[in-house]
Amino acid sequence: MNKKSNEIFFYAPLGQNLLPEKIGGAEVGCLKTLEIYKSAGYDITVLHKPSMAQGQFIYLLKTFFFPLRLIQLLLLHKSVPIHIVGFYRKIVYYEWLLMKISKCLKHKVIYELRNGSMISSYNEGGIVYRTFLKSLLLESDIVLCQGLDYVKFIQSKWGIERSYYPNYIMDEFIKPHSLSRSYPIRLIYFGRITKSKNIDVIIEILSYIRSAGIDAVLDLIGGYDKAYYELLQLKIKEVGLDQFCVYFYGRKSFSFISEKLQGASYFVFPSQESQEGHSNSLTEAMGRGVVPIVSTAGFNRSICGCQDLVVNSVNGKEFANKIIEIEDAQKWGEYSAFVYKRVLNNYTQSIVSKKLISYVTSL
C-alpha cells in the first residue's frame, strides 16, 4: 500500500478510557495537535498510548503488543510519518524502541517532548539513560519542544536545531482586551485540584492578601477527590477564612471557565508538579488579561515573559506579597495588557498551527 501524501500516524495519550477528572494538560494538548492535523486536511491514524485506566494487566498487555501492531501498520503503509508524543522518563527506552522500529522500516519520525522535566531527567540520569534519550533527540527527523528551554539545551549540547511547539489558545477564545475586573478582587485557579498543584498554598495566599486589607475571594475550578477536598476545607478553617471567600466549582465546561475569567484579576499557580510543562490554564488565563503569579515549575517563567510575575519559592506569603505590591503600585492594568499581548503574539492557534504544519511539510 502506497503512502498518501497527507497521511500521518499519531501515537499519543488522548484520554481514552480516562475519567474526566483524570484528564490533564497532556491529553488536552494532544487533542489540540490532533485538531491541527485534521483542520489541515491530514488523514490521521490515531494510535492511543496505553494508560493505566483499565488496570495494570491491560496496560502491560497493550504495551507489550503495541510494537507488533506498529510494525504491521508501518509495513502496510509505506513511508507514512509517525508522530510520537514522548514522556521520556521511565518510558524512554520504549519510546526509543518505537522510534527505531519506525526508522528501520524507512518511516520519518516526529518526536514531541511533553512536560517540563527533560533537562533535569537528562542531567540526573545515568549513562545508559542519557544514551537512549540522546538517540531519540538526535535521530528523530523532527523534535518538537514544548518549551524554548529545550530548544536551547539541545542546540548548546549537540549543535542541532530543534523546533519550538508550545501550547496555545483557540482563536475563538480570543476577545478584545479589557481592563474591567470585578470587586472584591477575584483570584482564580482552574485545572486539576491535586496536592502537587499546591491548592493549600493558594488558600494561604488568599488569607495573607485579606489580612493586608485587600478584599479578595478565590475561585477553584477542577476535579478533585473527596479526601483532598476535606483537607482543603480544614485548611480554610485553619487560616481563618470562611465559606464565602473560597468557592469550589468542581470540573466545569470551558465556557464556564471562560465566563469566570472575565473580571478575574489573578491566576495563582504555585505548582510543584514534577511533570509540569506548558500549562494550558496559564496560557488561557493570560489570553484573557488575567495576571498570573506563578512558581518556577515547568516553563512558567518563559511563558509569562516577566520575572515580576514569578516567585522563586513556593511560599504563600511571597506569592501574596507579589499581588499586594502590584495592587499598591496600581500596576495591574499594565501587567494585564502585557500578558494579553504576549499570548496574542506567541500562543494562539493560528500562529502555532502554521508552525507545526510547516515542520511536518518539510519532511
mmCIF file of C-alpha atoms in Angstrom:
data_model
loop_
_atom_site.group_PDB
_atom_site.id
_atom_site.type_symbol
_atom_site.label_atom_id
_atom_site.label_comp_id
_atom_site.label_asym_id
_atom_site.label_seq_id
_atom_site.Cartn_x
_atom_site.Cartn_y
_atom_site.Cartn_z
ATOM 1 C CA MET A 1 0.000 0.000 0.000
ATOM 2 C CA ASN A 2 1.454 3.340 -1.014
ATOM 3 C CA LYS A 3 1.620 6.385 1.177
ATOM 4 C CA LYS A 4 -0.942 9.122 0.738
ATOM 5 C CA SER A 5 0.845 12.468 0.854
ATOM 6 C CA ASN A 6 -1.293 13.697 3.738
ATOM 7 C CA GLU A 7 -1.240 10.584 5.930
ATOM 8 C CA ILE A 8 0.243 10.543 9.466
ATOM 9 C CA PHE A 9 0.291 8.072 12.346
ATOM 10 C CA PHE A 10 -0.283 9.830 15.680
ATOM 11 C CA TYR A 11 0.808 7.988 18.855
ATOM 12 C CA ALA A 12 -0.400 9.967 21.865
ATOM 13 C CA PRO A 13 -2.424 9.961 25.100
ATOM 14 C CA LEU A 14 -5.855 11.291 24.163
ATOM 15 C CA GLY A 15 -7.817 10.460 27.302
ATOM 16 C CA GLN A 16 -9.230 7.130 26.083
ATOM 17 C CA ASN A 17 -10.989 5.338 28.981
ATOM 18 C CA LEU A 18 -9.942 8.063 31.450
ATOM 19 C CA LEU A 19 -12.372 9.553 33.943
ATOM 20 C CA PRO A 20 -12.953 13.272 33.208
ATOM 21 C CA GLU A 21 -11.158 14.376 36.389
ATOM 22 C CA LYS A 22 -8.071 12.388 35.327
ATOM 23 C CA ILE A 23 -7.677 14.205 32.006
ATOM 24 C CA GLY A 24 -4.794 16.646 32.290
ATOM 25 C CA GLY A 25 -2.746 19.048 30.220
ATOM 26 C CA ALA A 26 -1.006 16.304 28.244
ATOM 27 C CA GLU A 27 -4.281 14.924 26.908
ATOM 28 C CA VAL A 28 -5.685 18.407 26.197
ATOM 29 C CA GLY A 29 -2.518 19.406 24.326
ATOM 30 C CA CYS A 30 -2.533 16.228 22.246
ATOM 31 C CA LEU A 31 -6.191 16.717 21.321
ATOM 32 C CA LYS A 32 -5.285 20.196 20.077
ATOM 33 C CA THR A 33 -2.478 18.735 17.942
ATOM 34 C CA LEU A 34 -4.915 16.218 16.506
ATOM 35 C CA GLU A 35 -7.279 19.070 15.640
ATOM 36 C CA ILE A 36 -4.475 20.959 13.854
ATOM 37 C CA TYR A 37 -3.757 17.936 11.673
ATOM 38 C CA LYS A 38 -7.434 17.389 10.875
ATOM 39 C CA SER A 39 -8.012 21.067 10.084
ATOM 40 C CA ALA A 40 -5.029 20.992 7.717
ATOM 41 C CA GLY A 41 -6.567 18.063 5.845
ATOM 42 C CA TYR A 42 -4.299 15.290 7.096
ATOM 43 C CA ASP A 43 -5.543 11.706 7.195
ATOM 44 C CA ILE A 44 -4.723 10.681 10.785
ATOM 45 C CA THR A 45 -4.448 7.165 12.138
ATOM 46 C CA VAL A 46 -4.669 7.573 15.916
ATOM 47 C CA LEU A 47 -2.588 5.162 17.983
ATOM 48 C CA HIS A 48 -3.692 5.513 21.586
ATOM 49 C CA LYS A 49 -0.830 5.446 24.080
ATOM 50 C CA PRO A 50 -1.571 2.705 26.657
ATOM 51 C CA SER A 51 -2.659 4.001 30.060
ATOM 52 C CA MET A 52 -3.391 2.523 33.480
ATOM 53 C CA ALA A 53 -7.083 3.482 33.193
ATOM 54 C CA GLN A 54 -8.154 -0.156 32.672
ATOM 55 C CA GLY A 55 -5.737 -1.589 35.216
ATOM 56 C CA GLN A 56 -2.123 -2.702 35.242
ATOM 57 C CA PHE A 57 -2.670 -6.023 33.452
ATOM 58 C CA ILE A 58 -4.391 -4.424 30.421
ATOM 59 C CA TYR A 59 -1.752 -1.685 30.393
ATOM 60 C CA LEU A 60 1.114 -4.199 30.296
ATOM 61 C CA LEU A 61 -0.663 -6.300 27.675
ATOM 62 C CA LYS A 62 -1.230 -3.319 25.371
ATOM 63 C CA THR A 63 2.308 -2.035 25.938
ATOM 64 C CA PHE A 64 3.795 -5.431 25.053
ATOM 65 C CA PHE A 65 1.796 -5.969 21.862
ATOM 66 C CA PHE A 66 1.806 -2.397 20.527
ATOM 67 C CA PRO A 67 5.250 -2.624 18.830
ATOM 68 C CA LEU A 68 3.992 -5.656 16.872
ATOM 69 C CA ARG A 69 0.922 -3.734 15.773
ATOM 70 C CA LEU A 70 3.141 -0.789 14.827
ATOM 71 C CA ILE A 71 5.364 -2.999 12.663
ATOM 72 C CA GLN A 72 2.292 -4.318 10.864
ATOM 73 C CA LEU A 73 0.968 -0.795 10.207
ATOM 74 C CA LEU A 74 4.315 0.520 9.025
ATOM 75 C CA LEU A 75 4.755 -2.390 6.615
ATOM 76 C CA LEU A 76 1.273 -1.874 5.165
ATOM 77 C CA HIS A 77 1.578 1.911 4.865
ATOM 78 C CA LYS A 78 4.904 2.622 3.224
ATOM 79 C CA SER A 79 6.775 5.796 4.284
ATOM 80 C CA VAL A 80 3.936 7.327 6.344
ATOM 81 C CA PRO A 81 5.446 9.633 9.023
ATOM 82 C CA ILE A 82 4.765 8.800 12.661
ATOM 83 C CA HIS A 83 4.290 11.460 15.347
ATOM 84 C CA ILE A 84 5.301 10.055 18.758
ATOM 85 C CA VAL A 85 4.276 12.108 21.780
ATOM 86 C CA GLY A 86 7.047 11.402 24.273
ATOM 87 C CA PHE A 87 7.341 11.498 28.047
ATOM 88 C CA TYR A 88 10.972 10.232 28.110
ATOM 89 C CA ARG A 89 11.416 9.471 31.818
ATOM 90 C CA LYS A 90 10.879 5.814 32.780
ATOM 91 C CA ILE A 91 9.422 5.177 29.334
ATOM 92 C CA VAL A 92 12.396 6.498 27.343
ATOM 93 C CA TYR A 93 13.545 3.001 26.326
ATOM 94 C CA TYR A 94 10.111 2.112 24.991
ATOM 95 C CA GLU A 95 9.839 5.346 23.050
ATOM 96 C CA TRP A 96 13.341 4.734 21.668
ATOM 97 C CA LEU A 97 12.203 1.283 20.512
ATOM 98 C CA LEU A 98 9.202 2.783 18.678
ATOM 99 C CA MET A 99 11.467 5.351 17.044
ATOM 100 C CA LYS A 100 13.993 2.706 15.974
ATOM 101 C CA ILE A 101 11.314 0.403 14.561
ATOM 102 C CA SER A 102 9.950 3.297 12.524
ATOM 103 C CA LYS A 103 13.361 4.393 11.240
ATOM 104 C CA CYS A 104 14.404 0.830 10.338
ATOM 105 C CA LEU A 105 11.234 0.488 8.248
ATOM 106 C CA LYS A 106 12.076 3.752 6.418
ATOM 107 C CA HIS A 107 9.493 5.987 8.086
ATOM 108 C CA LYS A 108 10.093 9.582 9.164
ATOM 109 C CA VAL A 109 9.713 10.237 12.909
ATOM 110 C CA ILE A 110 8.331 13.317 14.642
ATOM 111 C CA TYR A 111 9.190 13.093 18.337
ATOM 112 C CA GLU A 112 7.361 15.523 20.613
ATOM 113 C CA LEU A 113 8.793 16.336 24.052
ATOM 114 C CA ARG A 114 5.942 16.871 26.513
ATOM 115 C CA ASN A 115 6.189 18.043 30.132
ATOM 116 C CA GLY A 116 8.906 20.138 31.707
ATOM 117 C CA SER A 117 11.495 17.753 33.123
ATOM 118 C CA MET A 118 13.577 16.654 30.145
ATOM 119 C CA ILE A 119 16.682 18.677 31.049
ATOM 120 C CA SER A 120 16.707 17.555 34.685
ATOM 121 C CA SER A 121 15.968 13.962 33.609
ATOM 122 C CA TYR A 122 18.946 14.020 31.262
ATOM 123 C CA ASN A 123 21.316 15.684 33.734
ATOM 124 C CA GLU A 124 20.350 13.364 36.586
ATOM 125 C CA GLY A 125 20.153 10.171 34.511
ATOM 126 C CA GLY A 126 22.828 7.524 34.215
ATOM 127 C CA ILE A 127 24.941 6.927 31.132
ATOM 128 C CA VAL A 128 22.546 4.360 29.665
ATOM 129 C CA TYR A 129 19.536 6.639 30.122
ATOM 130 C CA ARG A 130 21.416 9.580 28.580
ATOM 131 C CA THR A 131 22.474 7.466 25.608
ATOM 132 C CA PHE A 132 18.893 6.445 24.798
ATOM 133 C CA LEU A 133 17.466 9.941 25.278
ATOM 134 C CA LYS A 134 20.228 11.476 23.161
ATOM 135 C CA SER A 135 19.481 8.962 20.419
ATOM 136 C CA LEU A 136 15.796 9.939 20.478
ATOM 137 C CA LEU A 137 16.608 13.638 20.289
ATOM 138 C CA LEU A 138 19.207 13.380 17.514
ATOM 139 C CA GLU A 139 17.903 10.557 15.330
ATOM 140 C CA SER A 140 14.258 11.621 15.115
ATOM 141 C CA ASP A 141 13.680 13.630 11.952
ATOM 142 C CA ILE A 142 11.792 16.375 13.794
ATOM 143 C CA VAL A 143 11.800 17.045 17.536
ATOM 144 C CA LEU A 144 9.008 19.279 18.804
ATOM 145 C CA CYS A 145 9.872 21.085 22.042
ATOM 146 C CA GLN A 146 7.108 22.306 24.324
ATOM 147 C CA GLY A 147 9.496 24.810 25.914
ATOM 148 C CA LEU A 148 12.142 27.138 24.485
ATOM 149 C CA ASP A 149 14.452 25.840 27.223
ATOM 150 C CA TYR A 150 14.576 22.501 25.376
ATOM 151 C CA VAL A 151 15.434 24.108 22.029
ATOM 152 C CA LYS A 152 18.324 25.985 23.649
ATOM 153 C CA PHE A 153 19.517 22.919 25.601
ATOM 154 C CA ILE A 154 19.665 20.651 22.542
ATOM 155 C CA GLN A 155 21.357 23.366 20.476
ATOM 156 C CA SER A 156 24.029 24.038 23.101
ATOM 157 C CA LYS A 157 24.587 20.333 23.879
ATOM 158 C CA TRP A 158 24.773 18.848 20.391
ATOM 159 C CA GLY A 159 24.633 21.785 17.961
ATOM 160 C CA ILE A 160 21.411 20.661 16.322
ATOM 161 C CA GLU A 161 18.371 22.862 15.716
ATOM 162 C CA ARG A 162 15.051 21.622 17.049
ATOM 163 C CA SER A 163 11.535 23.078 16.768
ATOM 164 C CA TYR A 164 9.526 25.094 19.286
ATOM 165 C CA TYR A 165 5.953 23.855 19.605
ATOM 166 C CA PRO A 166 4.201 25.452 22.599
ATOM 167 C CA ASN A 167 0.640 25.003 23.857
ATOM 168 C CA TYR A 168 -1.802 27.626 22.633
ATOM 169 C CA ILE A 169 -5.314 29.029 22.939
ATOM 170 C CA MET A 170 -8.007 28.534 20.326
ATOM 171 C CA ASP A 171 -8.640 31.509 18.054
ATOM 172 C CA GLU A 172 -12.317 31.661 19.019
ATOM 173 C CA PHE A 173 -11.269 32.139 22.652
ATOM 174 C CA ILE A 174 -9.613 35.480 21.829
ATOM 175 C CA LYS A 175 -11.554 38.586 22.778
ATOM 176 C CA PRO A 176 -10.565 42.276 22.854
ATOM 177 C CA HIS A 177 -8.505 43.119 25.915
ATOM 178 C CA SER A 178 -10.486 44.628 28.756
ATOM 179 C CA LEU A 179 -9.255 46.253 31.959
ATOM 180 C CA SER A 180 -12.563 45.659 33.695
ATOM 181 C CA ARG A 181 -12.460 43.397 36.713
ATOM 182 C CA SER A 182 -14.914 42.581 39.449
ATOM 183 C CA TYR A 183 -14.686 43.533 43.109
ATOM 184 C CA PRO A 184 -13.886 42.078 45.508
ATOM 185 C CA ILE A 185 -10.715 41.104 43.638
ATOM 186 C CA ARG A 186 -11.010 37.546 42.329
ATOM 187 C CA LEU A 187 -8.142 35.085 42.413
ATOM 188 C CA ILE A 188 -8.677 32.068 40.184
ATOM 189 C CA TYR A 189 -7.187 28.629 39.656
ATOM 190 C CA PHE A 190 -8.528 26.085 37.175
ATOM 191 C CA GLY A 191 -7.108 22.681 36.386
ATOM 192 C CA ARG A 192 -6.652 19.507 38.381
ATOM 193 C CA ILE A 193 -7.229 20.078 42.108
ATOM 194 C CA THR A 194 -4.346 17.948 43.395
ATOM 195 C CA LYS A 195 -1.670 18.127 46.068
ATOM 196 C CA SER A 196 1.149 18.712 43.547
ATOM 197 C CA LYS A 197 -0.579 21.902 42.385
ATOM 198 C CA ASN A 198 -0.400 23.268 45.967
ATOM 199 C CA ILE A 199 -4.022 24.325 46.285
ATOM 200 C CA ASP A 200 -3.482 24.666 50.047
ATOM 201 C CA VAL A 201 -0.847 27.329 49.294
ATOM 202 C CA ILE A 202 -3.372 29.226 47.153
ATOM 203 C CA ILE A 203 -5.703 29.283 50.167
ATOM 204 C CA GLU A 204 -2.842 30.665 52.284
ATOM 205 C CA ILE A 205 -2.207 33.353 49.645
ATOM 206 C CA LEU A 206 -5.813 34.479 49.859
ATOM 207 C CA SER A 207 -5.562 34.647 53.642
ATOM 208 C CA TYR A 208 -2.427 36.839 53.525
ATOM 209 C CA ILE A 209 -3.993 39.174 50.967
ATOM 210 C CA ARG A 210 -7.137 39.645 53.007
ATOM 211 C CA SER A 211 -5.031 40.234 56.145
ATOM 212 C CA ALA A 212 -3.320 43.064 54.255
ATOM 213 C CA GLY A 213 -6.684 44.763 53.865
ATOM 214 C CA ILE A 214 -7.440 43.743 50.276
ATOM 215 C CA ASP A 215 -10.949 42.414 49.793
ATOM 216 C CA ALA A 216 -10.473 39.241 47.732
ATOM 217 C CA VAL A 217 -12.128 35.890 47.020
ATOM 218 C CA LEU A 218 -10.932 32.684 45.361
ATOM 219 C CA ASP A 219 -12.496 30.564 42.609
ATOM 220 C CA LEU A 220 -11.250 26.955 42.349
ATOM 221 C CA ILE A 221 -12.390 25.079 39.247
ATOM 222 C CA GLY A 222 -11.437 21.472 38.574
ATOM 223 C CA GLY A 223 -11.970 17.879 39.543
ATOM 224 C CA TYR A 224 -10.897 16.649 42.972
ATOM 225 C CA ASP A 225 -11.244 13.595 45.160
ATOM 226 C CA LYS A 226 -13.153 13.668 48.421
ATOM 227 C CA ALA A 227 -10.128 13.161 50.697
ATOM 228 C CA TYR A 228 -8.202 16.117 49.264
ATOM 229 C CA TYR A 229 -11.306 18.314 49.307
ATOM 230 C CA GLU A 230 -11.753 17.615 53.017
ATOM 231 C CA LEU A 231 -8.109 18.524 53.674
ATOM 232 C CA LEU A 232 -8.612 21.819 51.878
ATOM 233 C CA GLN A 233 -11.719 22.554 53.931
ATOM 234 C CA LEU A 234 -9.630 22.079 57.061
ATOM 235 C CA LYS A 235 -7.004 24.436 55.602
ATOM 236 C CA ILE A 236 -9.656 27.111 55.021
ATOM 237 C CA LYS A 237 -10.667 26.953 58.674
ATOM 238 C CA GLU A 238 -7.043 26.837 59.837
ATOM 239 C CA VAL A 239 -6.167 30.147 58.142
ATOM 240 C CA GLY A 240 -9.330 31.829 59.391
ATOM 241 C CA LEU A 241 -11.286 32.103 56.148
ATOM 242 C CA ASP A 242 -14.991 31.383 55.772
ATOM 243 C CA GLN A 243 -17.088 29.645 53.116
ATOM 244 C CA PHE A 244 -17.903 32.932 51.399
ATOM 245 C CA CYS A 245 -14.240 33.524 50.460
ATOM 246 C CA VAL A 246 -13.394 30.245 48.703
ATOM 247 C CA TYR A 247 -15.632 28.745 46.010
ATOM 248 C CA PHE A 248 -15.218 25.169 44.779
ATOM 249 C CA TYR A 249 -16.958 24.536 41.457
ATOM 250 C CA GLY A 250 -15.695 21.065 40.561
ATOM 251 C CA ARG A 251 -14.987 20.135 36.967
ATOM 252 C CA LYS A 252 -16.726 22.543 34.584
ATOM 253 C CA SER A 253 -17.034 23.191 30.855
ATOM 254 C CA PHE A 254 -14.626 25.550 29.161
ATOM 255 C CA SER A 255 -17.443 28.017 28.560
ATOM 256 C CA PHE A 256 -17.971 28.195 32.333
ATOM 257 C CA ILE A 257 -14.234 28.772 32.899
ATOM 258 C CA SER A 258 -14.205 31.421 30.189
ATOM 259 C CA GLU A 259 -17.023 33.263 31.935
ATOM 260 C CA LYS A 260 -15.200 33.151 35.277
ATOM 261 C CA LEU A 261 -12.022 34.521 33.688
ATOM 262 C CA GLN A 262 -13.935 37.635 32.688
ATOM 263 C CA GLY A 263 -13.427 40.002 35.595
ATOM 264 C CA ALA A 264 -10.841 37.798 37.380
ATOM 265 C CA SER A 265 -7.684 39.593 38.486
ATOM 266 C CA TYR A 266 -5.011 36.978 39.228
ATOM 267 C CA PHE A 267 -4.366 33.406 38.103
ATOM 268 C CA VAL A 268 -2.451 31.914 41.033
ATOM 269 C CA PHE A 269 -0.254 28.945 40.133
ATOM 270 C CA PRO A 270 2.213 27.737 42.810
ATOM 271 C CA SER A 271 2.582 24.306 41.206
ATOM 272 C CA GLN A 272 5.334 21.874 42.169
ATOM 273 C CA GLU A 273 4.155 19.211 39.738
ATOM 274 C CA SER A 274 7.270 17.288 38.691
ATOM 275 C CA GLN A 275 5.860 16.801 35.182
ATOM 276 C CA GLU A 276 4.693 20.406 34.753
ATOM 277 C CA GLY A 277 5.277 21.601 31.215
ATOM 278 C CA HIS A 278 3.474 24.366 29.354
ATOM 279 C CA SER A 279 0.294 24.835 31.369
ATOM 280 C CA ASN A 280 -2.825 25.228 29.216
ATOM 281 C CA SER A 281 -4.546 27.017 32.100
ATOM 282 C CA LEU A 282 -1.751 29.564 32.363
ATOM 283 C CA THR A 283 -1.939 30.442 28.664
ATOM 284 C CA GLU A 284 -5.736 30.638 28.723
ATOM 285 C CA ALA A 285 -5.741 32.943 31.755
ATOM 286 C CA MET A 286 -3.136 35.241 30.176
ATOM 287 C CA GLY A 287 -5.197 35.275 26.985
ATOM 288 C CA ARG A 288 -7.968 36.965 28.933
ATOM 289 C CA GLY A 289 -5.657 39.504 30.561
ATOM 290 C CA VAL A 290 -5.717 37.740 33.934
ATOM 291 C CA VAL A 291 -2.362 38.453 35.587
ATOM 292 C CA PRO A 292 -0.515 35.224 36.504
ATOM 293 C CA ILE A 293 1.534 34.805 39.663
ATOM 294 C CA VAL A 294 3.444 31.570 39.167
ATOM 295 C CA SER A 295 6.113 29.228 40.509
ATOM 296 C CA THR A 296 9.193 28.256 38.509
ATOM 297 C CA ALA A 297 7.713 24.822 37.657
ATOM 298 C CA GLY A 298 7.790 23.710 34.028
ATOM 299 C CA PHE A 299 8.005 26.558 31.523
ATOM 300 C CA ASN A 300 6.106 29.093 33.655
ATOM 301 C CA ARG A 301 8.931 31.648 33.614
ATOM 302 C CA SER A 302 9.389 31.734 29.824
ATOM 303 C CA ILE A 303 5.640 31.689 29.144
ATOM 304 C CA CYS A 304 4.988 34.693 31.403
ATOM 305 C CA GLY A 305 7.969 36.532 29.960
ATOM 306 C CA CYS A 306 8.205 38.750 33.033
ATOM 307 C CA GLN A 307 10.209 37.980 36.167
ATOM 308 C CA ASP A 308 7.950 40.267 38.218
ATOM 309 C CA LEU A 309 5.230 37.609 37.965
ATOM 310 C CA VAL A 310 7.405 34.660 39.027
ATOM 311 C CA VAL A 311 8.003 33.544 42.631
ATOM 312 C CA ASN A 312 11.182 31.522 43.126
ATOM 313 C CA SER A 313 9.964 29.537 46.131
ATOM 314 C CA VAL A 314 6.578 28.007 46.845
ATOM 315 C CA ASN A 315 5.755 30.200 49.794
ATOM 316 C CA GLY A 316 2.273 31.600 50.356
ATOM 317 C CA LYS A 317 3.488 34.868 51.833
ATOM 318 C CA GLU A 318 5.857 35.568 48.916
ATOM 319 C CA PHE A 319 3.081 34.931 46.403
ATOM 320 C CA ALA A 320 0.748 37.209 48.358
ATOM 321 C CA ASN A 321 3.398 39.946 48.538
ATOM 322 C CA LYS A 322 3.633 39.977 44.713
ATOM 323 C CA ILE A 323 -0.088 40.652 44.479
ATOM 324 C CA ILE A 324 -0.026 43.225 47.279
ATOM 325 C CA GLU A 325 2.870 45.078 45.589
ATOM 326 C CA ILE A 326 1.052 45.151 42.238
ATOM 327 C CA GLU A 327 -2.119 46.456 43.868
ATOM 328 C CA ASP A 328 -0.279 49.096 45.921
ATOM 329 C CA ALA A 329 1.601 50.321 42.842
ATOM 330 C CA GLN A 330 -1.613 50.230 40.772
ATOM 331 C CA LYS A 331 0.194 48.208 38.074
ATOM 332 C CA TRP A 332 -2.430 45.531 37.471
ATOM 333 C CA GLY A 333 -3.569 47.115 34.189
ATOM 334 C CA GLU A 334 -0.003 47.302 32.884
ATOM 335 C CA TYR A 335 0.685 43.625 33.600
ATOM 336 C CA SER A 336 -2.723 42.603 32.268
ATOM 337 C CA ALA A 337 -2.031 44.266 28.913
ATOM 338 C CA PHE A 338 1.474 42.744 28.799
ATOM 339 C CA VAL A 339 0.390 39.108 29.269
ATOM 340 C CA TYR A 340 -2.557 39.510 26.888
ATOM 341 C CA LYS A 341 -0.276 40.784 24.112
ATOM 342 C CA ARG A 342 2.262 38.053 24.857
ATOM 343 C CA VAL A 343 -0.335 35.368 24.180
ATOM 344 C CA LEU A 344 -1.604 37.148 21.066
ATOM 345 C CA ASN A 345 1.922 37.320 19.646
ATOM 346 C CA ASN A 346 3.076 33.801 20.573
ATOM 347 C CA TYR A 347 0.459 31.343 21.772
ATOM 348 C CA THR A 348 -2.589 31.372 19.507
ATOM 349 C CA GLN A 349 -3.982 28.572 17.367
ATOM 350 C CA SER A 350 -3.273 30.349 14.081
ATOM 351 C CA ILE A 351 0.380 31.059 14.964
ATOM 352 C CA VAL A 352 1.250 27.642 16.428
ATOM 353 C CA SER A 353 -0.671 25.543 13.878
ATOM 354 C CA LYS A 354 1.212 27.198 11.000
ATOM 355 C CA LYS A 355 4.492 26.318 12.710
ATOM 356 C CA LEU A 356 3.535 22.657 13.173
ATOM 357 C CA ILE A 357 2.340 22.208 9.605
ATOM 358 C CA SER A 358 5.489 23.885 8.256
ATOM 359 C CA TYR A 359 7.642 21.472 10.294
ATOM 360 C CA VAL A 360 5.727 18.436 9.032
ATOM 361 C CA THR A 361 5.619 19.507 5.372
ATOM 362 C CA SER A 362 9.414 19.886 5.496
ATOM 363 C CA LEU A 363 9.570 16.075 5.638
#
